[in-house]
Amino acid sequence: MAALPILCYPDPRLHTVAKPVVAVNDAVRQLVADMAQTMYEAPGIGLAATQVDVHQQVIVIDLSDERDQLQAFINPEIIWSSEEKKVWQEGCLSVPDFFDEVLRPSEIKVRALNLDGKSFEIHADGLLAVCIQHEMDHLKGKVFVEYLSPLKRMRIAGKLKKKTKAGAL
Ligand code: NI
């Protein structure tokens, strides 16, 4: 396993739309293992392949305190979302040190493939629902700051560009 470099907003590669995984093979399982290590080392609770510049529909999530409950979703699709919405404070490994509120459906049903290539469905609420939607946005080329006002987004992009120039990231 190897930790991979994480793209930082406003890197244009974060806006690439990911392609579906054609076959869940050893290369995909290796990608999941590398993404998990990258997420654990960062540390974060979720990571999309887009963030490590791999444009395939793969996300990993681990919400456990012990960091031993890895969930991988390959080709995830939201098949139902609740009318009810909820605001959560979100952050992102590609937007270090910024947190802001995003409104999203509070419950979702997701269908995806597991590491054996088998289809499964889960009903998610709370933080898991937020995290899956946030990571799936990455696969569509969308970063959470795009839900914020253009002014806020410009400020964030400006600050992060400065940091990158100074070699802080
Ligand atoms: Ni993110």
Coordinates of N, CA and C and ligand atoms in Angstrom, one line a residue:
M1 N 0.9 -1.2 0.0 CA 0.0 0.0 0.0 C 0.9 1.2 0.0
A2 N 0.4 2.3 -0.6 CA 1.1 3.5 -0.7 C 0.2 4.7 -0.6
A3 N 0.5 5.6 0.2 CA -0.3 6.9 0.3 C 0.0 7.7 -1.0
L4 N -1.1 8.3 -1.5 CA -1.0 9.0 -2.8 C -1.1 10.5 -2.5
P5 N -0.5 11.3 -3.4 CA -0.7 12.8 -3.2 C -2.1 13.2 -3.4
I6 N -2.6 14.1 -2.6 CA -4.0 14.6 -2.7 C -4.0 15.9 -3.4
L7 N -4.8 16.0 -4.5 CA -5.0 17.3 -5.2 C -5.6 18.3 -4.3
C8 N -5.2 19.6 -4.4 CA -5.7 20.7 -3.6 C -6.4 21.7 -4.4
Y9 N -7.7 22.0 -4.0 CA -8.5 23.1 -4.6 C -7.6 24.4 -4.7
P10 N -7.7 25.1 -5.8 CA -8.5 25.0 -7.0 C -7.8 24.3 -8.1
D11 N -7.1 23.2 -7.9 CA -6.5 22.4 -9.0 C -7.6 22.0 -10.0
P12 N -7.5 22.3 -11.2 CA -8.5 22.0 -12.2 C -8.8 20.5 -12.4
R13 N -7.9 19.7 -12.0 CA -8.1 18.2 -12.2 C -9.2 17.7 -11.2
L14 N -9.5 18.5 -10.2 CA -10.6 18.2 -9.3 C -12.0 18.3 -10.0
H15 N -12.0 18.9 -11.1 CA -13.3 19.0 -11.9 C -13.5 18.0 -12.9
T16 N -12.6 17.0 -13.0 CA -12.7 15.9 -13.9 C -13.9 15.0 -13.5
V17 N -14.7 14.6 -14.5 CA -15.8 13.7 -14.2 C -15.2 12.2 -14.3
A18 N -15.4 11.5 -13.2 CA -14.9 10.1 -13.2 C -15.7 9.1 -14.0
K19 N -15.0 8.1 -14.5 CA -15.7 7.1 -15.4 C -16.0 5.9 -14.5
P20 N -17.1 5.2 -14.9 CA -17.4 3.9 -14.1 C -16.2 2.9 -14.2
V21 N -16.1 2.1 -13.2 CA -15.1 1.0 -13.2 C -15.7 -0.1 -14.0
V22 N -15.0 -0.6 -15.0 CA -15.5 -1.6 -15.9 C -15.4 -3.0 -15.3
A23 N -14.4 -3.3 -14.5 CA -14.3 -4.6 -13.9 C -13.6 -4.4 -12.5
V24 N -14.1 -5.0 -11.5 CA -13.5 -4.9 -10.2 C -12.4 -5.9 -10.1
N25 N -11.2 -5.5 -10.4 CA -10.1 -6.5 -10.5 C -9.0 -6.1 -9.5
D26 N -7.8 -6.7 -9.5 CA -6.8 -6.5 -8.5 C -6.3 -5.0 -8.6
A27 N -6.3 -4.4 -9.8 CA -5.9 -3.0 -9.9 C -6.8 -2.1 -9.1
V28 N -8.1 -2.4 -9.2 CA -9.1 -1.6 -8.5 C -9.0 -1.8 -7.0
R29 N -8.7 -3.1 -6.6 CA -8.6 -3.4 -5.1 C -7.3 -2.7 -4.6
Q30 N -6.3 -2.6 -5.4 CA -5.0 -1.9 -5.0 C -5.3 -0.4 -4.9
L31 N -6.1 0.1 -5.8 CA -6.4 1.5 -5.7 C -7.2 1.8 -4.4
V32 N -8.1 0.9 -4.1 CA -8.9 1.1 -2.8 C -7.9 1.1 -1.6
A33 N -7.0 0.1 -1.6 CA -6.0 0.0 -0.5 C -5.2 1.2 -0.4
D34 N -4.7 1.8 -1.5 CA -3.9 3.0 -1.5 C -4.7 4.2 -1.1
M35 N -6.0 4.2 -1.5 CA -6.8 5.4 -1.1 C -7.1 5.3 0.4
A36 N -7.3 4.1 0.9 CA -7.6 3.9 2.3 C -6.4 4.4 3.1
Q37 N -5.2 4.0 2.7 CA -4.0 4.5 3.4 C -3.8 6.0 3.3
T38 N -4.1 6.6 2.2 CA -4.0 8.0 2.0 C -5.0 8.7 2.9
M39 N -6.2 8.2 3.0 CA -7.3 8.8 3.9 C -6.8 8.6 5.4
Y40 N -6.3 7.5 5.8 CA -5.9 7.3 7.2 C -4.7 8.2 7.5
E41 N -3.8 8.3 6.6 CA -2.6 9.2 6.9 C -2.9 10.6 7.0
A42 N -4.0 11.1 6.2 CA -4.2 12.5 6.0 C -4.4 13.3 7.4
P43 N -5.2 12.9 8.3 CA -6.2 11.9 8.3 C -7.6 12.5 7.9
G44 N -8.4 11.6 7.3 CA -9.8 12.0 6.9 C -10.8 10.9 7.1
I45 N -12.0 11.2 6.9 CA -13.1 10.2 7.1 C -13.6 9.7 5.7
G46 N -13.2 10.4 4.6 CA -13.6 9.9 3.3 C -12.7 10.4 2.2
L47 N -12.6 9.7 1.1 CA -11.8 10.1 0.0 C -12.4 9.6 -1.3
A48 N -12.3 10.4 -2.3 CA -12.8 10.0 -3.6 C -11.5 9.8 -4.5
A49 N -11.6 8.9 -5.5 CA -10.4 8.7 -6.4 C -10.0 9.9 -7.1
T50 N -11.0 10.8 -7.4 CA -10.7 12.1 -8.1 C -9.6 12.9 -7.3
Q51 N -9.7 12.8 -6.0 CA -8.8 13.6 -5.2 C -7.3 13.1 -5.3
V52 N -7.1 11.9 -5.7 CA -5.8 11.4 -5.9 C -5.5 11.2 -7.4
D53 N -6.3 12.0 -8.2 CA -6.0 12.2 -9.6 C -6.3 10.8 -10.4
V54 N -7.2 10.0 -9.9 CA -7.6 8.8 -10.6 C -9.0 9.0 -10.9
H55 N -9.4 9.0 -12.2 CA -10.8 9.4 -12.5 C -11.7 8.2 -12.8
Q56 N -11.8 7.4 -11.8 CA -12.7 6.2 -11.8 C -13.6 6.4 -10.6
Q57 N -14.8 5.8 -10.7 CA -15.9 6.0 -9.7 C -15.6 5.1 -8.5
V58 N -14.7 5.5 -7.6 CA -14.4 4.8 -6.4 C -14.3 5.7 -5.2
I59 N -15.0 5.4 -4.1 CA -14.8 6.2 -2.9 C -14.6 5.3 -1.7
V60 N -13.8 5.8 -0.7 CA -13.6 5.1 0.5 C -14.1 5.9 1.7
I61 N -14.6 5.3 2.7 CA -15.1 6.0 3.9 C -14.8 5.2 5.1
D62 N -14.4 5.8 6.2 CA -14.3 5.2 7.5 C -14.6 6.2 8.6
L63 N -15.8 6.0 9.2 CA -16.3 6.9 10.2 C -16.0 6.4 11.6
S64 N -15.3 5.3 11.7 CA -15.1 4.7 13.1 C -13.9 5.4 13.8
D65 N -14.0 5.4 15.1 CA -12.9 6.0 15.9 C -11.7 5.2 15.8
E66 N -11.9 3.8 15.7 CA -10.7 2.9 15.7 C -10.1 2.8 14.3
R67 N -10.7 3.4 13.3 CA -10.2 3.4 11.9 C -10.1 2.0 11.4
D68 N -11.1 1.2 11.7 CA -11.0 -0.2 11.3 C -12.3 -0.6 10.6
Q69 N -13.1 0.3 10.1 CA -14.4 0.0 9.5 C -14.4 0.6 8.1
L70 N -13.4 0.2 7.3 CA -13.3 0.7 5.9 C -14.6 0.3 5.1
Q71 N -15.1 1.3 4.4 CA -16.2 1.0 3.4 C -15.8 1.5 2.1
A72 N -15.9 0.7 1.1 CA -15.5 1.1 -0.3 C -16.8 1.0 -1.1
F73 N -17.0 2.0 -2.0 CA -18.1 2.0 -2.9 C -17.6 2.2 -4.3
I74 N -17.9 1.3 -5.1 CA -17.4 1.3 -6.5 C -18.6 1.6 -7.4
N75 N -18.5 2.5 -8.3 CA -19.7 2.9 -9.2 C -20.9 3.2 -8.3
P76 N -20.8 4.0 -7.3 CA -22.0 4.3 -6.4 C -23.0 5.1 -7.2
E77 N -24.3 4.8 -6.9 CA -25.4 5.6 -7.4 C -26.4 5.9 -6.3
I78 N -26.9 7.1 -6.2 CA -28.0 7.4 -5.2 C -29.3 7.0 -5.9
I79 N -30.0 6.0 -5.3 CA -31.2 5.5 -5.9 C -32.4 6.1 -5.2
W80 N -32.2 6.8 -4.1 CA -33.3 7.5 -3.4 C -32.7 8.5 -2.4
S81 N -33.3 9.7 -2.4 CA -32.9 10.6 -1.3 C -34.1 11.2 -0.6
S82 N -34.0 11.5 0.6 CA -35.2 12.0 1.4 C -35.5 13.5 1.0
E83 N -36.8 13.8 1.2 CA -37.2 15.2 1.0 C -36.6 16.1 2.0
E84 N -36.5 15.5 3.2 CA -35.9 16.2 4.4 C -34.4 16.5 4.1
K85 N -34.0 17.8 4.4 CA -32.6 18.1 4.2 C -32.0 18.6 5.5
K86 N -30.7 18.5 5.6 CA -30.1 18.9 6.8 C -28.8 19.6 6.5
V87 N -28.4 20.6 7.4 CA -27.2 21.3 7.2 C -26.1 20.6 8.0
W88 N -24.9 20.4 7.4 CA -23.8 19.9 8.2 C -22.6 20.8 7.9
Q89 N -21.7 20.9 8.8 CA -20.4 21.6 8.7 C -19.5 20.6 7.9
E90 N -19.1 21.0 6.7 CA -18.2 20.0 5.9 C -16.8 20.6 5.8
G91 N -15.9 19.6 5.6 CA -14.5 19.9 5.3 C -14.1 19.0 4.2
C92 N -12.9 19.1 3.7 CA -12.4 18.3 2.6 C -10.9 18.2 2.6
L93 N -10.4 17.1 2.4 CA -8.9 16.9 2.4 C -8.3 17.7 1.2
S94 N -9.1 18.1 0.2 CA -8.6 18.9 -0.9 C -8.8 20.4 -0.7
V95 N -9.4 20.7 0.4 CA -9.6 22.1 0.8 C -9.1 22.3 2.3
P96 N -7.8 22.1 2.5 CA -7.4 22.1 3.9 C -7.8 23.3 4.7
D97 N -8.2 23.0 6.0 CA -8.5 24.1 7.0 C -9.7 25.0 6.7
F98 N -10.5 24.6 5.8 CA -11.8 25.3 5.6 C -13.0 24.4 5.9
F99 N -13.9 25.0 6.6 CA -15.1 24.2 6.9 C -16.3 25.2 6.7
D100 N -17.4 24.6 6.1 CA -18.6 25.5 5.9 C -19.8 24.6 5.8
E101 N -20.9 25.3 6.0 CA -22.2 24.6 6.0 C -22.7 24.3 4.6
V102 N -23.2 23.0 4.4 CA -23.8 22.6 3.2 C -25.1 21.9 3.5
L103 N -26.1 22.2 2.7 CA -27.5 21.6 2.9 C -27.6 20.4 1.9
R104 N -27.9 19.3 2.5 CA -28.1 18.1 1.6 C -29.3 17.2 2.1
P105 N -29.8 16.3 1.3 CA -30.8 15.4 1.8 C -30.2 14.6 3.0
S106 N -31.1 14.5 4.0 CA -30.6 13.9 5.3 C -30.4 12.4 5.2
E107 N -31.2 11.7 4.3 CA -31.1 10.3 4.2 C -31.0 9.9 2.7
I108 N -30.3 8.9 2.4 CA -30.2 8.4 1.0 C -30.1 6.9 1.0
K109 N -30.5 6.3 -0.2 CA -30.2 4.9 -0.5 C -29.2 4.9 -1.6
V110 N -28.2 4.1 -1.4 CA -27.1 4.0 -2.4 C -26.9 2.6 -2.9
R111 N -26.6 2.5 -4.1 CA -26.3 1.2 -4.7 C -24.9 1.3 -5.2
A112 N -24.1 0.2 -5.0 CA -22.7 0.3 -5.4 C -22.2 -1.2 -5.6
L113 N -20.9 -1.3 -6.0 CA -20.3 -2.6 -6.1 C -19.3 -2.7 -4.9
N114 N -19.1 -3.9 -4.4 CA -18.1 -4.0 -3.3 C -16.8 -4.5 -4.0
L115 N -15.8 -4.9 -3.1 CA -14.5 -5.3 -3.6 C -14.5 -6.6 -4.4
D116 N -15.6 -7.4 -4.3 CA -15.8 -8.6 -5.0 C -16.5 -8.3 -6.3
G117 N -16.9 -7.1 -6.6 CA -17.7 -6.8 -7.8 C -19.2 -7.1 -7.6
K118 N -19.6 -7.3 -6.4 CA -21.0 -7.6 -6.2 C -21.8 -6.4 -5.8
S119 N -23.0 -6.3 -6.3 CA -23.8 -5.1 -6.1 C -24.4 -5.2 -4.7
F120 N -24.4 -4.0 -4.0 CA -25.1 -4.0 -2.6 C -25.8 -2.6 -2.5
E121 N -26.7 -2.6 -1.6 CA -27.5 -1.3 -1.3 C -27.4 -1.0 0.1
I122 N -27.3 0.3 0.5 CA -27.4 0.6 1.9 C -28.3 1.9 2.0
H123 N -28.9 2.0 3.2 CA -29.6 3.1 3.5 C -28.8 3.9 4.5
A124 N -28.4 5.1 4.2 CA -27.5 5.9 5.1 C -28.2 7.2 5.6
D125 N -27.9 7.5 6.8 CA -28.4 8.8 7.4 C -27.2 9.4 8.1
G126 N -27.5 10.5 8.8 CA -26.4 11.2 9.6 C -25.2 11.5 8.8
L127 N -24.0 11.3 9.5 CA -22.7 11.7 8.9 C -22.4 10.8 7.7
L128 N -22.8 9.5 7.7 CA -22.6 8.6 6.6 C -23.2 9.1 5.3
A129 N -24.5 9.6 5.4 CA -25.2 10.1 4.3 C -24.5 11.4 3.7
V130 N -24.0 12.2 4.6 CA -23.3 13.4 4.2 C -22.0 13.1 3.5
C131 N -21.3 12.1 4.1 CA -20.0 11.7 3.6 C -20.1 11.1 2.2
I132 N -21.1 10.2 2.0 CA -21.3 9.6 0.7 C -21.6 10.6 -0.4
Q133 N -22.5 11.6 0.0 CA -22.9 12.6 -1.0 C -21.7 13.5 -1.3
H134 N -20.9 13.8 -0.3 CA -19.7 14.7 -0.5 C -18.7 14.0 -1.5
E135 N -18.5 12.7 -1.2 CA -17.5 12.0 -2.0 C -18.0 11.7 -3.4
M136 N -19.3 11.5 -3.5 CA -19.9 11.3 -4.9 C -19.8 12.6 -5.7
D137 N -20.0 13.7 -5.0 CA -19.8 15.0 -5.7 C -18.4 15.1 -6.4
H138 N -17.4 14.6 -5.6 CA -16.0 14.6 -6.2 C -16.0 13.9 -7.5
L139 N -16.7 12.7 -7.5 CA -16.6 11.9 -8.7 C -17.3 12.6 -9.9
K140 N -18.2 13.6 -9.6 CA -18.8 14.4 -10.7 C -18.0 15.6 -10.9
G141 N -16.8 15.8 -10.3 CA -16.0 17.0 -10.5 C -16.4 18.1 -9.7
K142 N -17.2 17.9 -8.6 CA -17.7 19.0 -7.8 C -17.0 19.0 -6.4
V143 N -16.5 20.1 -6.0 CA -15.9 20.3 -4.6 C -16.9 21.0 -3.8
F144 N -17.0 20.7 -2.5 CA -18.1 21.2 -1.6 C -18.1 22.8 -1.6
V145 N -17.0 23.4 -1.8 CA -17.0 24.9 -1.8 C -17.8 25.5 -2.9
E146 N -18.2 24.6 -3.9 CA -19.0 25.1 -5.0 C -20.5 25.3 -4.6
Y147 N -20.8 24.9 -3.4 CA -22.1 25.1 -2.8 C -22.1 26.5 -2.1
L148 N -21.0 27.1 -1.9 CA -20.9 28.4 -1.2 C -21.0 29.5 -2.2
S149 N -21.1 30.7 -1.6 CA -21.2 31.9 -2.5 C -19.9 32.1 -3.3
P150 N -20.0 32.7 -4.5 CA -18.8 32.9 -5.4 C -17.7 33.7 -4.6
L151 N -18.2 34.6 -3.8 CA -17.2 35.4 -3.1 C -16.4 34.6 -2.1
K152 N -17.1 33.7 -1.3 CA -16.4 32.9 -0.4 C -15.5 31.9 -1.1
R153 N -15.9 31.4 -2.2 CA -15.1 30.5 -3.0 C -13.9 31.1 -3.5
M154 N -14.0 32.4 -4.0 CA -12.8 33.1 -4.5 C -11.8 33.3 -3.4
R155 N -12.3 33.7 -2.2 CA -11.4 33.9 -1.0 C -10.7 32.6 -0.7
I156 N -11.4 31.5 -0.7 CA -10.8 30.2 -0.3 C -9.7 29.8 -1.4
A157 N -10.1 30.0 -2.7 CA -9.1 29.7 -3.7 C -7.9 30.5 -3.6
G158 N -8.1 31.8 -3.4 CA -7.0 32.8 -3.2 C -6.0 32.4 -2.1
K159 N -6.6 32.1 -0.9 CA -5.8 31.7 0.2 C -5.0 30.4 0.0
L160 N -5.7 29.4 -0.7 CA -5.0 28.1 -0.9 C -3.9 28.3 -1.9
K161 N -4.1 29.1 -2.9 CA -3.1 29.3 -3.9 C -1.8 29.9 -3.3
K162 N -2.0 30.9 -2.4 CA -0.9 31.5 -1.7 C -0.1 30.5 -0.9
K163 N -0.9 29.7 -0.2 CA -0.3 28.6 0.7 C 0.6 27.7 -0.2
T164 N 0.0 27.3 -1.3 CA 0.8 26.4 -2.2 C 2.0 27.0 -2.7
K165 N 2.0 28.3 -3.0 CA 3.2 29.0 -3.5 C 4.2 29.1 -2.4
A166 N 3.8 29.2 -1.1 CA 4.7 29.3 0.0 C 5.3 28.0 0.4
G167 N 4.8 26.9 -0.3 CA 5.3 25.6 0.0 C 4.7 25.0 1.3
A168 N 3.6 25.5 1.8 CA 3.0 25.0 3.0 C 2.2 23.7 2.8
L169 N 1.9 23.4 1.6 CA 1.1 22.2 1.4 C 1.9 21.1 0.7
Ligands
NI1 NI -13.8 16.2 -0.1

